[in-house]
Structure formats: C-alpha cells, structure tokens
Amino acid sequence: MAFGSSSAMFTEWPRSVMGHGQTAAVLPAGYAGLGADTIKAALFNNSVTPDKDAALTSTGYNSGTWTSGNAVNDSDGSDDWPAAGIALSSKVLSDQGSGVFRFDAADTTHSNTVTITNAFGCLVYDDTITAGTGGCADQGISYHSFGGAQSVTTGTFTVVWHANGLFQVSV
C-alpha cells in the first residue's frame, strides 16, 4: 500500500450531493453546500491507498483506508494540527465559464508552529455531514498527494492548493 502520486475527487462525492438514485429530498444528512459546511484537510501517511472509485462508505474520515490510525498529526504536544485535520478557510465556488466550476480555498496552515512527520497527502472531507444515503459521516470529497514524504520540525506546515483550486468540474 502507498499513497501514490495522484490526486482526485471521489466519484461518490458529486453522486451523493446531487441525490443520485434518490428522491430530491434525500441528500447527505447535514449537507448545506461547500460554502456553508465545514470542509477539512486531514494529513495521512503512506499506509493509505487512495481509490477515487471507492464505495461511499469508504471515503469518509476514519473509514476505509482513511482511518484515524493512518492520520498524521502535530506531534510536538500542542496538537495544533489534529488528526481530524484543519478547516479550510476562504472557500470559494466559482464559475470559470464554458461549463467549468472551480472549488478553491486559502492555502491550509496553522498559525502556531507544528511538528509533522511523513505526511504523504491529505483527505479533504465534509465534516458537517453526519450521515448519508449510504451511511457515511465526514464524507470524503477528494484526496491530494504531496508527491512524497513531507515533514517539518517546530515550524510551519502549509498545504498549498493548486492555482486552479482544489478541484474543477466540467459540465
């Protein structure tokens, strides 16, 4: 098993938030939209094997390969970057024209110094979702590879999102 070098949106994310296979009234419990919900980035080690086509119940934080035992947190005793991750700030869903929509946020960091060891990537998930049609709390939206182990000792750890945002969707 290894985190690998790819990043992707889970195929179950757009299916569930659009109510795929359900009546219009059946959406993930607690879901109010990317702008309103608490979206977090949790760091993970190289023991995870991301799968964009994973079943819905295997995409959430602390489920499937994304168990908290594989999460990486601040180990200097302050727990400024907890295993469950840090909430994204300055979230924006924008229309790029020509049927392309982009979800972006400010680069994710903590204002205090942290000690992070062997973070290979992160899971971006909706911490507001309490359950869904498939029973998945903290449903995964996407995962992002860092291209190898990233560490910092008593310093600043920042996830720098791509200039084109966390993800783009073409319709």
PDB file of C-alpha atoms in Angstrom:
ATOM      1  CA  MET A   1       0.000   0.000   0.000  1.00  0.00           C
ATOM      2  CA  ALA A   2       1.148   3.515  -0.742  1.00  0.00           C
ATOM      3  CA  PHE A   3      -0.394   6.940  -1.061  1.00  0.00           C
ATOM      4  CA  GLY A   4       0.899   7.247  -4.617  1.00  0.00           C
ATOM      5  CA  SER A   5       1.343  10.341  -6.714  1.00  0.00           C
ATOM      6  CA  SER A   6      -2.174  11.113  -7.907  1.00  0.00           C
ATOM      7  CA  SER A   7      -4.913  13.386  -6.607  1.00  0.00           C
ATOM      8  CA  ALA A   8      -8.596  13.037  -7.431  1.00  0.00           C
ATOM      9  CA  MET A   9     -12.179  13.761  -6.481  1.00  0.00           C
ATOM     10  CA  PHE A  10     -14.124  10.744  -5.217  1.00  0.00           C
ATOM     11  CA  THR A  11     -16.711   9.704  -7.812  1.00  0.00           C
ATOM     12  CA  GLU A  12     -19.229   9.265  -4.983  1.00  0.00           C
ATOM     13  CA  TRP A  13     -18.983  12.934  -3.959  1.00  0.00           C
ATOM     14  CA  PRO A  14     -20.953  14.516  -6.825  1.00  0.00           C
ATOM     15  CA  ARG A  15     -23.281  11.499  -6.961  1.00  0.00           C
ATOM     16  CA  SER A  16     -24.316  11.855  -3.312  1.00  0.00           C
ATOM     17  CA  VAL A  17     -24.655  15.649  -3.180  1.00  0.00           C
ATOM     18  CA  MET A  18     -26.850  15.517  -6.294  1.00  0.00           C
ATOM     19  CA  GLY A  19     -29.004  12.787  -4.750  1.00  0.00           C
ATOM     20  CA  HIS A  20     -28.046  10.156  -7.361  1.00  0.00           C
ATOM     21  CA  GLY A  21     -30.533   7.315  -7.315  1.00  0.00           C
ATOM     22  CA  GLN A  22     -32.587   9.038  -4.613  1.00  0.00           C
ATOM     23  CA  THR A  23     -35.511  11.417  -4.426  1.00  0.00           C
ATOM     24  CA  ALA A  24     -34.586  15.101  -4.469  1.00  0.00           C
ATOM     25  CA  ALA A  25     -35.183  15.314  -0.713  1.00  0.00           C
ATOM     26  CA  VAL A  26     -32.567  12.661   0.144  1.00  0.00           C
ATOM     27  CA  LEU A  27     -29.139  14.251   0.490  1.00  0.00           C
ATOM     28  CA  PRO A  28     -26.348  13.546   2.992  1.00  0.00           C
ATOM     29  CA  ALA A  29     -27.554  14.453   6.496  1.00  0.00           C
ATOM     30  CA  GLY A  30     -26.271  17.880   7.494  1.00  0.00           C
ATOM     31  CA  TYR A  31     -25.111  18.847   3.981  1.00  0.00           C
ATOM     32  CA  ALA A  32     -25.786  22.521   3.243  1.00  0.00           C
ATOM     33  CA  GLY A  33     -23.232  23.075   0.452  1.00  0.00           C
ATOM     34  CA  LEU A  34     -19.483  23.513   0.143  1.00  0.00           C
ATOM     35  CA  GLY A  35     -19.663  27.161   1.127  1.00  0.00           C
ATOM     36  CA  ALA A  36     -21.716  26.598   4.270  1.00  0.00           C
ATOM     37  CA  ASP A  37     -20.268  23.293   5.526  1.00  0.00           C
ATOM     38  CA  THR A  38     -17.023  22.816   7.454  1.00  0.00           C
ATOM     39  CA  ILE A  39     -14.564  21.323   4.970  1.00  0.00           C
ATOM     40  CA  LYS A  40     -11.352  19.925   6.475  1.00  0.00           C
ATOM     41  CA  ALA A  41      -7.960  18.731   5.261  1.00  0.00           C
ATOM     42  CA  ALA A  42      -6.552  15.792   7.265  1.00  0.00           C
ATOM     43  CA  LEU A  43      -2.958  14.666   6.699  1.00  0.00           C
ATOM     44  CA  PHE A  44      -2.156  10.993   6.043  1.00  0.00           C
ATOM     45  CA  ASN A  45       0.875   8.735   5.996  1.00  0.00           C
ATOM     46  CA  ASN A  46       1.935   6.279   3.288  1.00  0.00           C
ATOM     47  CA  SER A  47      -0.217   3.438   4.649  1.00  0.00           C
ATOM     48  CA  VAL A  48      -3.311   4.654   2.798  1.00  0.00           C
ATOM     49  CA  THR A  49      -4.223   3.519  -0.699  1.00  0.00           C
ATOM     50  CA  PRO A  50      -6.496   6.173  -2.217  1.00  0.00           C
ATOM     51  CA  ASP A  51      -9.186   4.973  -4.610  1.00  0.00           C
ATOM     52  CA  LYS A  52     -11.307   7.579  -6.363  1.00  0.00           C
ATOM     53  CA  ASP A  53     -13.865   4.880  -7.158  1.00  0.00           C
ATOM     54  CA  ALA A  54     -14.190   3.658  -3.545  1.00  0.00           C
ATOM     55  CA  ALA A  55     -17.647   2.934  -2.191  1.00  0.00           C
ATOM     56  CA  LEU A  56     -19.240   5.919  -0.485  1.00  0.00           C
ATOM     57  CA  THR A  57     -18.812   4.386   2.980  1.00  0.00           C
ATOM     58  CA  SER A  58     -15.047   4.094   2.396  1.00  0.00           C
ATOM     59  CA  THR A  59     -14.444   7.757   1.504  1.00  0.00           C
ATOM     60  CA  GLY A  60     -15.096   9.429   4.857  1.00  0.00           C
ATOM     61  CA  TYR A  61     -12.631  10.457   7.516  1.00  0.00           C
ATOM     62  CA  ASN A  62     -11.988   7.480   9.831  1.00  0.00           C
ATOM     63  CA  SER A  63     -13.437   4.956   7.365  1.00  0.00           C
ATOM     64  CA  GLY A  64     -11.933   2.694   4.721  1.00  0.00           C
ATOM     65  CA  THR A  65      -8.254   3.465   4.168  1.00  0.00           C
ATOM     66  CA  TRP A  66      -8.747   6.885   5.827  1.00  0.00           C
ATOM     67  CA  THR A  67      -8.782   5.552   9.405  1.00  0.00           C
ATOM     68  CA  SER A  68      -7.516   7.870  12.112  1.00  0.00           C
ATOM     69  CA  GLY A  69      -4.687   5.376  12.758  1.00  0.00           C
ATOM     70  CA  ASN A  70      -3.203   6.403   9.373  1.00  0.00           C
ATOM     71  CA  ALA A  71      -3.668  10.122  10.012  1.00  0.00           C
ATOM     72  CA  VAL A  72      -0.668  12.349  10.723  1.00  0.00           C
ATOM     73  CA  ASN A  73      -0.969  14.970  13.435  1.00  0.00           C
ATOM     74  CA  ASP A  74       1.173  17.524  15.218  1.00  0.00           C
ATOM     75  CA  SER A  75       3.478  15.539  17.492  1.00  0.00           C
ATOM     76  CA  ASP A  76       5.073  18.363  19.499  1.00  0.00           C
ATOM     77  CA  GLY A  77       2.425  18.039  22.208  1.00  0.00           C
ATOM     78  CA  SER A  78       0.289  21.018  21.179  1.00  0.00           C
ATOM     79  CA  ASP A  79      -1.875  19.117  18.662  1.00  0.00           C
ATOM     80  CA  ASP A  80      -2.228  22.312  16.616  1.00  0.00           C
ATOM     81  CA  TRP A  81      -2.750  20.128  13.530  1.00  0.00           C
ATOM     82  CA  PRO A  82      -5.053  17.407  14.905  1.00  0.00           C
ATOM     83  CA  ALA A  83      -5.505  14.025  13.232  1.00  0.00           C
ATOM     84  CA  ALA A  84      -9.007  15.073  12.128  1.00  0.00           C
ATOM     85  CA  GLY A  85      -7.487  17.978  10.183  1.00  0.00           C
ATOM     86  CA  ILE A  86      -7.863  21.712   9.890  1.00  0.00           C
ATOM     87  CA  ALA A  87     -10.873  23.538   8.439  1.00  0.00           C
ATOM     88  CA  LEU A  88     -10.380  25.214   5.071  1.00  0.00           C
ATOM     89  CA  SER A  89     -10.848  28.971   5.051  1.00  0.00           C
ATOM     90  CA  SER A  90     -11.848  31.476   2.374  1.00  0.00           C
ATOM     91  CA  LYS A  91     -13.751  28.802   0.423  1.00  0.00           C
ATOM     92  CA  VAL A  92     -14.989  29.873  -2.999  1.00  0.00           C
ATOM     93  CA  LEU A  93     -17.048  28.026  -5.600  1.00  0.00           C
ATOM     94  CA  SER A  94     -16.796  29.985  -8.825  1.00  0.00           C
ATOM     95  CA  ASP A  95     -17.992  29.736 -12.417  1.00  0.00           C
ATOM     96  CA  GLN A  96     -14.955  29.781 -14.716  1.00  0.00           C
ATOM     97  CA  GLY A  97     -17.123  29.982 -17.848  1.00  0.00           C
ATOM     98  CA  SER A  98     -17.592  27.393 -20.595  1.00  0.00           C
ATOM     99  CA  GLY A  99     -19.217  24.998 -18.116  1.00  0.00           C
ATOM    100  CA  VAL A 100     -16.234  24.813 -15.722  1.00  0.00           C
ATOM    101  CA  PHE A 101     -16.786  25.301 -11.995  1.00  0.00           C
ATOM    102  CA  ARG A 102     -13.912  25.598  -9.523  1.00  0.00           C
ATOM    103  CA  PHE A 103     -13.741  24.999  -5.772  1.00  0.00           C
ATOM    104  CA  ASP A 104     -10.869  26.805  -4.096  1.00  0.00           C
ATOM    105  CA  ALA A 105      -9.755  27.823  -0.612  1.00  0.00           C
ATOM    106  CA  ALA A 106      -6.880  29.631   1.040  1.00  0.00           C
ATOM    107  CA  ASP A 107      -3.736  27.541   1.484  1.00  0.00           C
ATOM    108  CA  THR A 108      -4.223  25.470   4.635  1.00  0.00           C
ATOM    109  CA  THR A 109      -1.874  26.122   7.539  1.00  0.00           C
ATOM    110  CA  HIS A 110      -1.871  26.705  11.270  1.00  0.00           C
ATOM    111  CA  SER A 111      -0.672  29.938  12.827  1.00  0.00           C
ATOM    112  CA  ASN A 112       1.329  28.076  15.511  1.00  0.00           C
ATOM    113  CA  THR A 113       4.433  26.001  14.908  1.00  0.00           C
ATOM    114  CA  VAL A 114       3.945  22.260  14.486  1.00  0.00           C
ATOM    115  CA  THR A 115       5.985  19.085  14.165  1.00  0.00           C
ATOM    116  CA  ILE A 116       4.657  16.917  11.342  1.00  0.00           C
ATOM    117  CA  THR A 117       6.437  13.759  10.176  1.00  0.00           C
ATOM    118  CA  ASN A 118       5.872  11.785   6.963  1.00  0.00           C
ATOM    119  CA  ALA A 119       2.731  13.400   5.606  1.00  0.00           C
ATOM    120  CA  PHE A 120       2.283  11.916   2.125  1.00  0.00           C
ATOM    121  CA  GLY A 121      -1.020  13.580   1.284  1.00  0.00           C
ATOM    122  CA  CYS A 122      -4.349  14.715   2.619  1.00  0.00           C
ATOM    123  CA  LEU A 123      -8.020  13.852   2.597  1.00  0.00           C
ATOM    124  CA  VAL A 124     -10.418  16.743   2.021  1.00  0.00           C
ATOM    125  CA  TYR A 125     -13.762  15.912   3.605  1.00  0.00           C
ATOM    126  CA  ASP A 126     -17.055  17.462   4.691  1.00  0.00           C
ATOM    127  CA  ASP A 127     -17.026  17.469   8.491  1.00  0.00           C
ATOM    128  CA  THR A 128     -20.637  18.718   8.616  1.00  0.00           C
ATOM    129  CA  ILE A 129     -22.134  15.583   7.052  1.00  0.00           C
ATOM    130  CA  THR A 130     -23.359  13.347   9.845  1.00  0.00           C
ATOM    131  CA  ALA A 131     -24.706  10.507   7.657  1.00  0.00           C
ATOM    132  CA  GLY A 132     -25.868   9.926   4.142  1.00  0.00           C
ATOM    133  CA  THR A 133     -27.899   7.667   1.948  1.00  0.00           C
ATOM    134  CA  GLY A 134     -25.002   5.212   2.217  1.00  0.00           C
ATOM    135  CA  GLY A 135     -24.387   5.974   5.890  1.00  0.00           C
ATOM    136  CA  CYS A 136     -21.136   7.942   5.546  1.00  0.00           C
ATOM    137  CA  ALA A 137     -20.376  10.651   8.106  1.00  0.00           C
ATOM    138  CA  ASP A 138     -17.499  13.056   7.321  1.00  0.00           C
ATOM    139  CA  GLN A 139     -17.779  12.158   3.639  1.00  0.00           C
ATOM    140  CA  GLY A 140     -14.632  12.430   1.538  1.00  0.00           C
ATOM    141  CA  ILE A 141     -14.604  14.955  -1.292  1.00  0.00           C
ATOM    142  CA  SER A 142     -11.088  14.490  -2.686  1.00  0.00           C
ATOM    143  CA  TYR A 143      -7.567  13.406  -1.847  1.00  0.00           C
ATOM    144  CA  HIS A 144      -4.313  15.139  -2.716  1.00  0.00           C
ATOM    145  CA  SER A 145      -0.841  13.613  -2.993  1.00  0.00           C
ATOM    146  CA  PHE A 146       2.188  15.611  -1.842  1.00  0.00           C
ATOM    147  CA  GLY A 147       4.458  13.581  -4.162  1.00  0.00           C
ATOM    148  CA  GLY A 148       6.377  12.027  -1.262  1.00  0.00           C
ATOM    149  CA  ALA A 149       7.001  12.440   2.444  1.00  0.00           C
ATOM    150  CA  GLN A 150       6.700  15.971   3.816  1.00  0.00           C
ATOM    151  CA  SER A 151       7.858  16.852   7.324  1.00  0.00           C
ATOM    152  CA  VAL A 152       8.567  19.896   9.467  1.00  0.00           C
ATOM    153  CA  THR A 153      10.033  20.193  12.959  1.00  0.00           C
ATOM    154  CA  THR A 154       8.783  23.089  15.088  1.00  0.00           C
ATOM    155  CA  GLY A 155       7.855  25.078  12.016  1.00  0.00           C
ATOM    156  CA  THR A 156       5.014  25.981   9.700  1.00  0.00           C
ATOM    157  CA  PHE A 157       3.322  23.240   7.677  1.00  0.00           C
ATOM    158  CA  THR A 158       1.221  24.541   4.798  1.00  0.00           C
ATOM    159  CA  VAL A 159      -0.832  22.701   2.203  1.00  0.00           C
ATOM    160  CA  VAL A 160      -0.541  24.882  -0.898  1.00  0.00           C
ATOM    161  CA  TRP A 161      -3.550  24.310  -3.143  1.00  0.00           C
ATOM    162  CA  HIS A 162      -3.108  24.333  -6.914  1.00  0.00           C
ATOM    163  CA  ALA A 163      -3.608  27.649  -8.733  1.00  0.00           C
ATOM    164  CA  ASN A 164      -6.691  26.066 -10.359  1.00  0.00           C
ATOM    165  CA  GLY A 165      -8.203  25.256  -6.959  1.00  0.00           C
ATOM    166  CA  LEU A 166      -8.788  22.036  -5.054  1.00  0.00           C
ATOM    167  CA  PHE A 167     -10.838  20.726  -7.958  1.00  0.00           C
ATOM    168  CA  GLN A 168     -12.656  21.777 -11.102  1.00  0.00           C
ATOM    169  CA  VAL A 169     -15.777  20.239 -12.580  1.00  0.00           C
ATOM    170  CA  SER A 170     -16.796  20.489 -16.220  1.00  0.00           C
ATOM    171  CA  VAL A 171     -20.439  20.221 -17.178  1.00  0.00           C
TER     172      VAL A 171
END
